[in-house]
Every structure is written in C-alpha cells, then in structure tokens.
Amino acid sequence: MSKEFHLQSVLVIDDDIELTDMLSTYLSGMGYSVNVKNDGEAGLSEAISGHHYDLILLDVMMPKMDGFDVLQKLRASHTTPVLMLTARGDDYDRILGLELGADDYLPKPFNHRELVARIKAIVRRYTLSAGGGTEQDLFINGIFLSPSRQQVKINDTALELTTTEFMVLRLLMLNAAQRVTKEQISLKVLGKPLQAFDRSIDMHVSNLRKKISAVVPGDKIKTLRGVGYMLLVE
Amino acid sequence: MFKKFNPTRKIMGRIFLWFWVTFLVTAAFAVVGTRFFFEELEVVDIKPQDVRALSAFASRIQRNNAKQIPLVNLLNRLERDRRWRLIAVNTNNKQIIAPSGPPLRNMDARALQNLIGQESAIAIKRGAVKFSGPLFFNYQGERYGLFSAKFDRAAQNKPSFLLLFIIAILTTTILSWLFARSLTSPILDIQSSAKKLASGQWDTRVGFASSRHDELGELARDFNRMAERLQTMWGAQKRLLADVSHELRSPLARLQMALGLAYQQNVDPDTLTRVEREADRMEALVAQLLTLSRVEAGHVLLTKQLLVDVLNDVFTDADFEAQSKNKQLRIAQVPKITVEVDSNMLCRAVENVIRNAIRHSRQLTSVAFEHDDAHWHIIISDDGDGLSVEECEKIFSPFYRATLARERESGGVGLGLSIAKAAVELHNGVICAEPQSDKGLKVTLSFPF
C-alpha cells in the first residue's frame, strides 16, 4: 500500500439535491474527495468512466434509472465497492441490492456516524484486499485466491467477486475446515458487530456460493445452521 | 370417508342426482304405464311346430267325435299332455270354450273371437301370452276354431329389456351429468377465481364463464368488475405507501445529514443530541407505521414448510439479542410439524413478541410449542414484571404503552405488538396475552393448521 497521502474518493449517486449538497460538504469535511451525480444515468457513466473511486454511494429510488439498474450495469464490468442507500426500508430492497452485488446497504434515513463508519469499513476492506501485497496466495479445494492480485480462480476460470465476497472467501479460506461464525465475518469483513435480524452476511455468502457453483458444481461452503459457515477442504 | 365422497355435499352431485333420479323415475313410469294400460296386440310369425301341434289336437278331437264327451272335458284332457291352454271358439255363435284354469281376459277373448274369421292359422301376442290359431275342426255338428295359448317366456324376457334398461341408465346419466356440469362449471370457475383473488392474485379474472348470457355469466362479469376495482385500489394503496414512505423519509434523511453537519461545525452538542434522539424516534415510528399498514394491507404468500425451518433464523437472532443484553432465551424443541404460512409475516410476528419479551424480562425468556389436530401454538413468556389482566387486553392496540418511561428508554415506539397481531391475524390466527401465575407475561400465538 502506498504510504503517500491521498484523498479517498467517493461517488454519490442520489437524486435528492439538498441531501447530496449536505453529504458532499459533510464527507469533504471528513476528508474524502466527493463527486455527486443526481441521476442514475449520469452516475453510471461517471462510475465506469475510468476515474477511480474507492466507494460509490448509490440511492435506490431515482427517476430514469434506479439504483438496481445502475448496480447491475456497473457490476457487469466493475467491482468498485458499492454502499446502497435503500430508501424504502423494505427487506426486499436490501436483499435485491445485496443479491445484485452491493457490498453493504444503509437504510435511509441514516445516522451520519453510521454512514462514516460504513464507508470506512468498506474502504478499509478494499485497500486491505487490494494492497495486501505481502500476503500469500491460497489454494484450497480447487479454489485459488491471490490477495496481491486480488484474483480468484477455479479450474483456471477467473471469478468476478465483489470486494466483500472476496474478503468473505479469503476469511473462509484462511480458516478452511474450521467453523467461521457470522460474528467473525461481520467484524472482520463488514467491520461492524453482527446485528440481530440482519441478513447481509447470508446474502454475501449466498452470492459467493452461486458464483463458485457456476464454475464447479457442488457446494464448497457448508452452512452451520445458526452458527456460521465452513469451507470444505475436500 | 363417506363424507368425502358424499355427492350431496356438492352442488354438482345434487343437481346430478336430482335430474338423474327424475329421469329414471319418469322413464320407469312411462315404461310400466304403457305396458299396463296399452298392452299392444301384435301379430307374430307362427311357428310350424305350433301349427303341427294344433292340427294334431284338432284331429284327435275329431276322432273322439263319436263319443259323447263335452268338448270342455276333451280339451281339459288334451291340455294335460302339454303345457298349453287349448281354447276352442264356436264359428257360429262365437262361444268360447276354455278348459278350467285361469279365466281368459276379456280383451283376449274378443281378440280370439275376431280371429275366428281368419282362414289360416296365425299367431298373435299380447304381453307375454301368445295365441296361435285358428285350426278348424268339427265336433258334434258344430264347427270350431282351435287356439293354443302359451306363455312366451322367451318373448317376455326380451333381451331388449335389459338393453333398454342399460341404455336408459346411460343416457340419463350422461344427460344429467352434462346438465349438472353446465350449471356448476361456471360456478367452479368463479369460485377458483375468487380463491385466487382472496390469496392476493389481483390480476385474476373469470374466463369463459363471463361470456355466458345467463345469470351465471352476469355473476362472472360482476365478479370481474369487482376484481378490477380491487386491483386498482390495491395498486393505489401500495403506491400511497411507497410515496408516503419516500416523502417522509427524504426530509428525515436530510435532517440527519444536517445534524451531521451541525456536529461538524461544533454546534452545542447537548442540543444536537436531543434533536438527534427525536429524529431517531420519528424515524423508528415511520418505519413501524409503514410496516403495520403493510401487514394490515394483508398481502400474504402462503407456502407449506416445516415450522423449524421458518423460525430458525428468528431464534438465532433473538438468542443473539438476548445474549447482548446479558439475558437468557430458552427455546423448547420445535415440533416437526408442517405449517402453511407466509414465512416473512410469521417471522415478523414471532420476532416482535420475542423482542418485546426479552426487553421486559428480568433474566429469562422462554419459548414453548403446543399442537393438536386443529391448531398449533407458540407460547412466549418472560419473567418480567408482567401486566394486569386489563392491560393485557390493550397491549396490542397501536401506541399503547403499559409503562411509558421504560418503553421510550428501550426505543420502542409502541407498534411492535400491533404488527404482530396483524401478522397473526393474516394467518387466521389469534394472539393473546395473559399474566402468568408467578411472574411475567405470557403471549400465545395460535394458528389453525
């Protein structure tokens, strides 16, 4: 990881102009460089423009192109971390967002401290996964994971994982054949203590499973009901 | 077992039976009636052996001409040989000489008197009796025509009678069935549509039955109009919920952000904390209100699943919450029963009640299960301060707070149990609370299978 100082950049895509104004001021005050787009289309083209973003804050309810569409199109080519702002407070929204590959979600209205905590957690995860140059490559049960190259391969087929999925897999592989509790995953990957009635860990693992089983049939990750997960060695 | 197949429990079966029985009775009356009242006289082929037999009798009678035996006695004697009746008719005065035995029916006698003019022998039949003749002979100066009468068994058991019966049964069955079906199939069509509509498939419409031109068609069209209206209203309701949700949350989101900015700009933190607390409370309230109205709007998706599969995650999470509060949650063995529920709604109900129990418990919250043939129950009890019987009735109404101060501390907005109640009622279930004998509150969620 480079030690020189650089501002972490955040792209905010939300149609509420008053809110984005304040968000922009607030996040700048917290030391982020912030870019704002007030509709889905502009947001998407900015996100895939080649400009590097450490994080995208993406609202769900927007005219023209909603957050899910943006996320889906973005994920076709980019693994930039995405924090969804689900306005409807609907379980369905959260689950769909996570299914489409969002790294986390934050129901609107959100507390400003919560927002910063989530942003920090995601960005830290990202830099950890991207910059872990000294960490060894892992090869377990046909899955090859390279932290330095941020790459996962099964049978020479590269897997397109989001940062969060990558980190979950890495944690499971580091503890292969051992039980990894949801609390551990939440703390080490999402950077927050596990909350009751929160399904996001399950969604990330479920996405990971789907991506793995698309390449090789059979389940490599075992669910330990009510406890957590375990990566099978064979 | 019989109940299940009892046709009178279905309109189709009843209409069918009524018409079928009516058909059959009518047909039976018609057949018996015609046989009884209009027994047709019909001419049939005379059998050569009958002619031979008759002529043999005639010649035997003539051989006895010289003796002074009355003709009746002679006929009687001859009759004993054979299983026939022999009847002689005087050609002049048409007097009938029949031996002893059952008297000849009047109409038969007339028929024979008419036949006496016949030159050669023929055979006639009335019902089961076949008359053959006449064969003429002279006896003691008079000229007679000789007839034989015998029961024509073969003819009475016409093979056609059984066939006729089967055909009658078949036709009446098919006709009645078709008729009953033509009446009930549109009803069934409307019924299945109503069932689907009730389960929340708002785009359900009655199909072919609505094109009928009778009252049932009218009913189907009215049903479709009703479904149309329901769909529109449901759509409007859903849109309103989404709009209210969005419109209420946007300013709240801005408020929270403004708070963040105010903190950043070092505005008096004590004041800000108060503003923030109220904003949080408002937010929780909006969220709960929306949940309540969503549950009360009652869109359920019932699926059959094992109870333990439905509740597993809720229990895991509740256990986690109890632990984080240094309290204990004891969950009994979940019975291996299959239930038909909307898992999301059921989880919400159980979750709200358990969280409420944990919040008010001193140390222990326990969950138990009971089930019999018709119902299953989830019983959630805590060891907290409990409530009076009057309070127990009120805790499910929105915004009711038994102990105001503590509820506010714990962050509840007073809607959790109302939501639980609505969710239970969506499953046609009942929720009730009662004080426990020793300590604490016991909430029972009961559902029909």
PDB file of N, CA, C and O in Angstrom, chain B residues 71-120:
ATOM      1  N   LEU B  71    -117.045 -81.026 -25.089  1.00  0.00           N
ATOM      2  CA  LEU B  71    -115.794 -80.515 -25.666  1.00  0.00           C
ATOM      3  C   LEU B  71    -114.840 -80.011 -24.575  1.00  0.00           C
ATOM      4  O   LEU B  71    -113.618 -80.212 -24.648  1.00  0.00           O
ATOM      5  N   VAL B  72    -115.419 -79.395 -23.531  1.00  0.00           N
ATOM      6  CA  VAL B  72    -114.568 -78.837 -22.466  1.00  0.00           C
ATOM      7  C   VAL B  72    -113.717 -79.933 -21.834  1.00  0.00           C
ATOM      8  O   VAL B  72    -112.517 -79.778 -21.652  1.00  0.00           O
ATOM      9  N   ASN B  73    -114.357 -81.030 -21.522  1.00  0.00           N
ATOM     10  CA  ASN B  73    -113.622 -82.129 -20.888  1.00  0.00           C
ATOM     11  C   ASN B  73    -112.536 -82.659 -21.798  1.00  0.00           C
ATOM     12  O   ASN B  73    -111.420 -82.952 -21.360  1.00  0.00           O
ATOM     13  N   LEU B  74    -112.910 -82.735 -23.059  1.00  0.00           N
ATOM     14  CA  LEU B  74    -111.932 -83.226 -24.028  1.00  0.00           C
ATOM     15  C   LEU B  74    -110.711 -82.314 -24.062  1.00  0.00           C
ATOM     16  O   LEU B  74    -109.550 -82.761 -24.041  1.00  0.00           O
ATOM     17  N   LEU B  75    -110.982 -81.015 -24.099  1.00  0.00           N
ATOM     18  CA  LEU B  75    -109.870 -80.040 -24.145  1.00  0.00           C
ATOM     19  C   LEU B  75    -109.017 -80.158 -22.877  1.00  0.00           C
ATOM     20  O   LEU B  75    -107.794 -80.140 -22.930  1.00  0.00           O
ATOM     21  N   ASN B  76    -109.738 -80.331 -21.762  1.00  0.00           N
ATOM     22  CA  ASN B  76    -109.039 -80.482 -20.484  1.00  0.00           C
ATOM     23  C   ASN B  76    -108.081 -81.650 -20.517  1.00  0.00           C
ATOM     24  O   ASN B  76    -106.943 -81.551 -20.058  1.00  0.00           O
ATOM     25  N   ARG B  77    -108.574 -82.734 -21.049  1.00  0.00           N
ATOM     26  CA  ARG B  77    -107.752 -83.930 -21.080  1.00  0.00           C
ATOM     27  C   ARG B  77    -106.541 -83.721 -21.995  1.00  0.00           C
ATOM     28  O   ARG B  77    -105.418 -84.079 -21.659  1.00  0.00           O
ATOM     29  N   LEU B  78    -106.811 -83.130 -23.114  1.00  0.00           N
ATOM     30  CA  LEU B  78    -105.701 -82.898 -24.056  1.00  0.00           C
ATOM     31  C   LEU B  78    -104.648 -81.948 -23.474  1.00  0.00           C
ATOM     32  O   LEU B  78    -103.449 -82.105 -23.652  1.00  0.00           O
ATOM     33  N   GLU B  79    -105.183 -80.988 -22.731  1.00  0.00           N
ATOM     34  CA  GLU B  79    -104.287 -79.969 -22.188  1.00  0.00           C
ATOM     35  C   GLU B  79    -103.248 -80.573 -21.254  1.00  0.00           C
ATOM     36  O   GLU B  79    -102.139 -80.101 -21.123  1.00  0.00           O
ATOM     37  N   ARG B  80    -103.668 -81.639 -20.543  1.00  0.00           N
ATOM     38  CA  ARG B  80    -102.775 -82.229 -19.563  1.00  0.00           C
ATOM     39  C   ARG B  80    -101.488 -82.747 -20.185  1.00  0.00           C
ATOM     40  O   ARG B  80    -100.453 -82.780 -19.558  1.00  0.00           O
ATOM     41  N   ASP B  81    -101.578 -83.098 -21.449  1.00  0.00           N
ATOM     42  CA  ASP B  81    -100.379 -83.597 -22.114  1.00  0.00           C
ATOM     43  C   ASP B  81     -99.329 -82.507 -22.261  1.00  0.00           C
ATOM     44  O   ASP B  81     -98.144 -82.736 -22.154  1.00  0.00           O
ATOM     45  N   ARG B  82     -99.851 -81.388 -22.561  1.00  0.00           N
ATOM     46  CA  ARG B  82     -98.912 -80.310 -22.909  1.00  0.00           C
ATOM     47  C   ARG B  82     -99.043 -79.148 -21.940  1.00  0.00           C
ATOM     48  O   ARG B  82    -100.019 -79.046 -21.221  1.00  0.00           O
ATOM     49  N   ARG B  83     -98.097 -78.305 -21.974  1.00  0.00           N
ATOM     50  CA  ARG B  83     -98.147 -77.140 -21.089  1.00  0.00           C
ATOM     51  C   ARG B  83     -98.878 -75.965 -21.720  1.00  0.00           C
ATOM     52  O   ARG B  83     -98.515 -74.829 -21.544  1.00  0.00           O
ATOM     53  N   TRP B  84     -99.843 -76.266 -22.471  1.00  0.00           N
ATOM     54  CA  TRP B  84    -100.554 -75.197 -23.156  1.00  0.00           C
ATOM     55  C   TRP B  84    -101.968 -75.130 -22.676  1.00  0.00           C
ATOM     56  O   TRP B  84    -102.491 -76.073 -22.123  1.00  0.00           O
ATOM     57  N   ARG B  85    -102.588 -74.016 -22.995  1.00  0.00           N
ATOM     58  CA  ARG B  85    -104.042 -73.984 -22.866  1.00  0.00           C
ATOM     59  C   ARG B  85    -104.603 -74.145 -24.258  1.00  0.00           C
ATOM     60  O   ARG B  85    -104.035 -73.640 -25.224  1.00  0.00           O
ATOM     61  N   LEU B  86    -105.681 -74.866 -24.291  1.00  0.00           N
ATOM     62  CA  LEU B  86    -106.342 -75.008 -25.585  1.00  0.00           C
ATOM     63  C   LEU B  86    -107.700 -74.328 -25.483  1.00  0.00           C
ATOM     64  O   LEU B  86    -108.413 -74.500 -24.487  1.00  0.00           O
ATOM     65  N   ILE B  87    -108.031 -73.509 -26.466  1.00  0.00           N
ATOM     66  CA  ILE B  87    -109.293 -72.768 -26.440  1.00  0.00           C
ATOM     67  C   ILE B  87    -109.997 -73.003 -27.775  1.00  0.00           C
ATOM     68  O   ILE B  87    -109.365 -72.861 -28.831  1.00  0.00           O
ATOM     69  N   ALA B  88    -111.213 -73.351 -27.653  1.00  0.00           N
ATOM     70  CA  ALA B  88    -111.979 -73.537 -28.898  1.00  0.00           C
ATOM     71  C   ALA B  88    -113.026 -72.435 -28.991  1.00  0.00           C
ATOM     72  O   ALA B  88    -113.593 -72.029 -27.975  1.00  0.00           O
ATOM     73  N   VAL B  89    -113.228 -71.924 -30.203  1.00  0.00           N
ATOM     74  CA  VAL B  89    -114.222 -70.870 -30.400  1.00  0.00           C
ATOM     75  C   VAL B  89    -115.218 -71.362 -31.457  1.00  0.00           C
ATOM     76  O   VAL B  89    -114.804 -71.772 -32.547  1.00  0.00           O
ATOM     77  N   ASN B  90    -116.486 -71.310 -31.066  1.00  0.00           N
ATOM     78  CA  ASN B  90    -117.532 -71.731 -31.991  1.00  0.00           C
ATOM     79  C   ASN B  90    -117.618 -70.730 -33.132  1.00  0.00           C
ATOM     80  O   ASN B  90    -117.702 -69.528 -32.913  1.00  0.00           O
ATOM     81  N   THR B  91    -117.582 -71.226 -34.386  1.00  0.00           N
ATOM     82  CA  THR B  91    -117.569 -70.293 -35.506  1.00  0.00           C
ATOM     83  C   THR B  91    -118.909 -69.613 -35.715  1.00  0.00           C
ATOM     84  O   THR B  91    -118.977 -68.529 -36.266  1.00  0.00           O
ATOM     85  N   ASN B  92    -119.955 -70.259 -35.224  1.00  0.00           N
ATOM     86  CA  ASN B  92    -121.265 -69.652 -35.458  1.00  0.00           C
ATOM     87  C   ASN B  92    -121.600 -68.598 -34.419  1.00  0.00           C
ATOM     88  O   ASN B  92    -121.772 -67.438 -34.752  1.00  0.00           O
ATOM     89  N   ASN B  93    -121.697 -69.051 -33.157  1.00  0.00           N
ATOM     90  CA  ASN B  93    -122.126 -68.108 -32.115  1.00  0.00           C
ATOM     91  C   ASN B  93    -120.954 -67.482 -31.364  1.00  0.00           C
ATOM     92  O   ASN B  93    -121.132 -66.731 -30.430  1.00  0.00           O
ATOM     93  N   LYS B  94    -119.750 -67.799 -31.826  1.00  0.00           N
ATOM     94  CA  LYS B  94    -118.536 -67.246 -31.231  1.00  0.00           C
ATOM     95  C   LYS B  94    -118.424 -67.533 -29.739  1.00  0.00           C
ATOM     96  O   LYS B  94    -117.776 -66.809 -28.991  1.00  0.00           O
ATOM     97  N   GLN B  95    -119.067 -68.623 -29.345  1.00  0.00           N
ATOM     98  CA  GLN B  95    -118.964 -69.013 -27.939  1.00  0.00           C
ATOM     99  C   GLN B  95    -117.571 -69.560 -27.676  1.00  0.00           C
ATOM    100  O   GLN B  95    -117.007 -70.265 -28.496  1.00  0.00           O
ATOM    101  N   ILE B  96    -117.022 -69.177 -26.541  1.00  0.00           N
ATOM    102  CA  ILE B  96    -115.658 -69.590 -26.219  1.00  0.00           C
ATOM    103  C   ILE B  96    -115.699 -70.758 -25.276  1.00  0.00           C
ATOM    104  O   ILE B  96    -116.368 -70.725 -24.241  1.00  0.00           O
ATOM    105  N   ILE B  97    -114.979 -71.811 -25.636  1.00  0.00           N
ATOM    106  CA  ILE B  97    -114.931 -72.966 -24.760  1.00  0.00           C
ATOM    107  C   ILE B  97    -113.492 -73.103 -24.294  1.00  0.00           C
ATOM    108  O   ILE B  97    -112.588 -73.435 -25.045  1.00  0.00           O
ATOM    109  N   ALA B  98    -113.302 -72.729 -23.017  1.00  0.00           N
ATOM    110  CA  ALA B  98    -111.949 -72.801 -22.460  1.00  0.00           C
ATOM    111  C   ALA B  98    -111.978 -73.757 -21.304  1.00  0.00           C
ATOM    112  O   ALA B  98    -112.931 -73.772 -20.536  1.00  0.00           O
ATOM    113  N   PRO B  99    -110.978 -74.596 -21.173  1.00  0.00           N
ATOM    114  CA  PRO B  99    -110.938 -75.526 -20.061  1.00  0.00           C
ATOM    115  C   PRO B  99    -110.698 -74.788 -18.745  1.00  0.00           C
ATOM    116  O   PRO B  99    -110.441 -73.587 -18.729  1.00  0.00           O
ATOM    117  N   SER B 100    -110.736 -75.545 -17.660  1.00  0.00           N
ATOM    118  CA  SER B 100    -110.542 -74.904 -16.360  1.00  0.00           C
ATOM    119  C   SER B 100    -109.155 -74.279 -16.300  1.00  0.00           C
ATOM    120  O   SER B 100    -108.293 -74.566 -17.097  1.00  0.00           O
ATOM    121  N   GLY B 101    -108.978 -73.466 -15.304  1.00  0.00           N
ATOM    122  CA  GLY B 101    -107.705 -72.710 -15.236  1.00  0.00           C
ATOM    123  C   GLY B 101    -108.038 -71.262 -15.140  1.00  0.00           C
ATOM    124  O   GLY B 101    -109.220 -70.901 -14.986  1.00  0.00           O
ATOM    125  N   PRO B 102    -107.068 -70.455 -15.156  1.00  0.00           N
ATOM    126  CA  PRO B 102    -107.345 -69.010 -15.033  1.00  0.00           C
ATOM    127  C   PRO B 102    -108.235 -68.556 -16.176  1.00  0.00           C
ATOM    128  O   PRO B 102    -108.047 -68.990 -17.319  1.00  0.00           O
ATOM    129  N   PRO B 103    -109.238 -67.733 -15.812  1.00  0.00           N
ATOM    130  CA  PRO B 103    -110.157 -67.298 -16.866  1.00  0.00           C
ATOM    131  C   PRO B 103    -109.442 -66.454 -17.908  1.00  0.00           C
ATOM    132  O   PRO B 103    -108.442 -65.804 -17.615  1.00  0.00           O
ATOM    133  N   LEU B 104    -109.990 -66.508 -19.067  1.00  0.00           N
ATOM    134  CA  LEU B 104    -109.413 -65.742 -20.176  1.00  0.00           C
ATOM    135  C   LEU B 104    -109.763 -64.272 -19.993  1.00  0.00           C
ATOM    136  O   LEU B 104    -110.868 -63.936 -19.600  1.00  0.00           O
ATOM    137  N   ARG B 105    -108.777 -63.407 -20.221  1.00  0.00           N
ATOM    138  CA  ARG B 105    -109.084 -61.974 -20.090  1.00  0.00           C
ATOM    139  C   ARG B 105    -110.034 -61.572 -21.203  1.00  0.00           C
ATOM    140  O   ARG B 105    -109.962 -62.103 -22.321  1.00  0.00           O
ATOM    141  N   ASN B 106    -110.898 -60.621 -20.902  1.00  0.00           N
ATOM    142  CA  ASN B 106    -111.919 -60.202 -21.862  1.00  0.00           C
ATOM    143  C   ASN B 106    -111.349 -59.777 -23.194  1.00  0.00           C
ATOM    144  O   ASN B 106    -111.836 -60.154 -24.247  1.00  0.00           O
ATOM    145  N   MET B 107    -110.286 -58.998 -23.093  1.00  0.00           N
ATOM    146  CA  MET B 107    -109.744 -58.481 -24.346  1.00  0.00           C
ATOM    147  C   MET B 107    -109.157 -59.608 -25.181  1.00  0.00           C
ATOM    148  O   MET B 107    -109.206 -59.593 -26.398  1.00  0.00           O
ATOM    149  N   ASP B 108    -108.599 -60.610 -24.476  1.00  0.00           N
ATOM    150  CA  ASP B 108    -108.063 -61.739 -25.216  1.00  0.00           C
ATOM    151  C   ASP B 108    -109.196 -62.515 -25.889  1.00  0.00           C
ATOM    152  O   ASP B 108    -109.094 -62.928 -27.045  1.00  0.00           O
ATOM    153  N   ALA B 109    -110.262 -62.686 -25.116  1.00  0.00           N
ATOM    154  CA  ALA B 109    -111.406 -63.416 -25.663  1.00  0.00           C
ATOM    155  C   ALA B 109    -111.929 -62.722 -26.935  1.00  0.00           C
ATOM    156  O   ALA B 109    -112.160 -63.363 -27.959  1.00  0.00           O
ATOM    157  N   ARG B 110    -112.043 -61.386 -26.857  1.00  0.00           N
ATOM    158  CA  ARG B 110    -112.526 -60.639 -28.032  1.00  0.00           C
ATOM    159  C   ARG B 110    -111.601 -60.819 -29.211  1.00  0.00           C
ATOM    160  O   ARG B 110    -112.032 -60.992 -30.344  1.00  0.00           O
ATOM    161  N   ALA B 111    -110.279 -60.808 -28.896  1.00  0.00           N
ATOM    162  CA  ALA B 111    -109.316 -60.951 -29.976  1.00  0.00           C
ATOM    163  C   ALA B 111    -109.488 -62.298 -30.669  1.00  0.00           C
ATOM    164  O   ALA B 111    -109.464 -62.385 -31.897  1.00  0.00           O
ATOM    165  N   LEU B 112    -109.706 -63.316 -29.835  1.00  0.00           N
ATOM    166  CA  LEU B 112    -109.872 -64.641 -30.427  1.00  0.00           C
ATOM    167  C   LEU B 112    -111.155 -64.708 -31.256  1.00  0.00           C
ATOM    168  O   LEU B 112    -111.186 -65.284 -32.342  1.00  0.00           O
ATOM    169  N   GLN B 113    -112.229 -64.073 -30.733  1.00  0.00           N
ATOM    170  CA  GLN B 113    -113.483 -64.068 -31.481  1.00  0.00           C
ATOM    171  C   GLN B 113    -113.324 -63.383 -32.832  1.00  0.00           C
ATOM    172  O   GLN B 113    -113.938 -63.766 -33.812  1.00  0.00           O
ATOM    173  N   ASN B 114    -112.481 -62.379 -32.851  1.00  0.00           N
ATOM    174  CA  ASN B 114    -112.241 -61.700 -34.129  1.00  0.00           C
ATOM    175  C   ASN B 114    -111.435 -62.561 -35.085  1.00  0.00           C
ATOM    176  O   ASN B 114    -111.609 -62.518 -36.290  1.00  0.00           O
ATOM    177  N   LEU B 115    -110.529 -63.322 -34.477  1.00  0.00           N
ATOM    178  CA  LEU B 115    -109.625 -64.116 -35.311  1.00  0.00           C
ATOM    179  C   LEU B 115    -110.322 -65.305 -35.959  1.00  0.00           C
ATOM    180  O   LEU B 115    -109.779 -65.900 -36.879  1.00  0.00           O
ATOM    181  N   ILE B 116    -111.471 -65.615 -35.464  1.00  0.00           N
ATOM    182  CA  ILE B 116    -112.141 -66.831 -35.932  1.00  0.00           C
ATOM    183  C   ILE B 116    -112.472 -66.736 -37.431  1.00  0.00           C
ATOM    184  O   ILE B 116    -112.584 -67.719 -38.127  1.00  0.00           O
ATOM    185  N   GLY B 117    -112.587 -65.492 -37.921  1.00  0.00           N
ATOM    186  CA  GLY B 117    -112.877 -65.311 -39.341  1.00  0.00           C
ATOM    187  C   GLY B 117    -111.671 -65.582 -40.218  1.00  0.00           C
ATOM    188  O   GLY B 117    -111.757 -65.621 -41.442  1.00  0.00           O
ATOM    189  N   GLN B 118    -110.553 -65.725 -39.605  1.00  0.00           N
ATOM    190  CA  GLN B 118    -109.290 -65.926 -40.327  1.00  0.00           C
ATOM    191  C   GLN B 118    -109.308 -67.288 -41.031  1.00  0.00           C
ATOM    192  O   GLN B 118    -109.764 -68.282 -40.460  1.00  0.00           O
ATOM    193  N   GLU B 119    -108.794 -67.323 -42.246  1.00  0.00           N
ATOM    194  CA  GLU B 119    -108.808 -68.585 -42.994  1.00  0.00           C
ATOM    195  C   GLU B 119    -107.757 -69.555 -42.483  1.00  0.00           C
ATOM    196  O   GLU B 119    -108.018 -70.698 -42.186  1.00  0.00           O
ATOM    197  N   SER B 120    -106.523 -69.025 -42.371  1.00  0.00           N
ATOM    198  CA  SER B 120    -105.435 -69.913 -41.950  1.00  0.00           C
ATOM    199  C   SER B 120    -104.899 -69.460 -40.598  1.00  0.00           C
ATOM    200  O   SER B 120    -105.194 -68.363 -40.139  1.00  0.00           O
TER     201      SER B 120
END
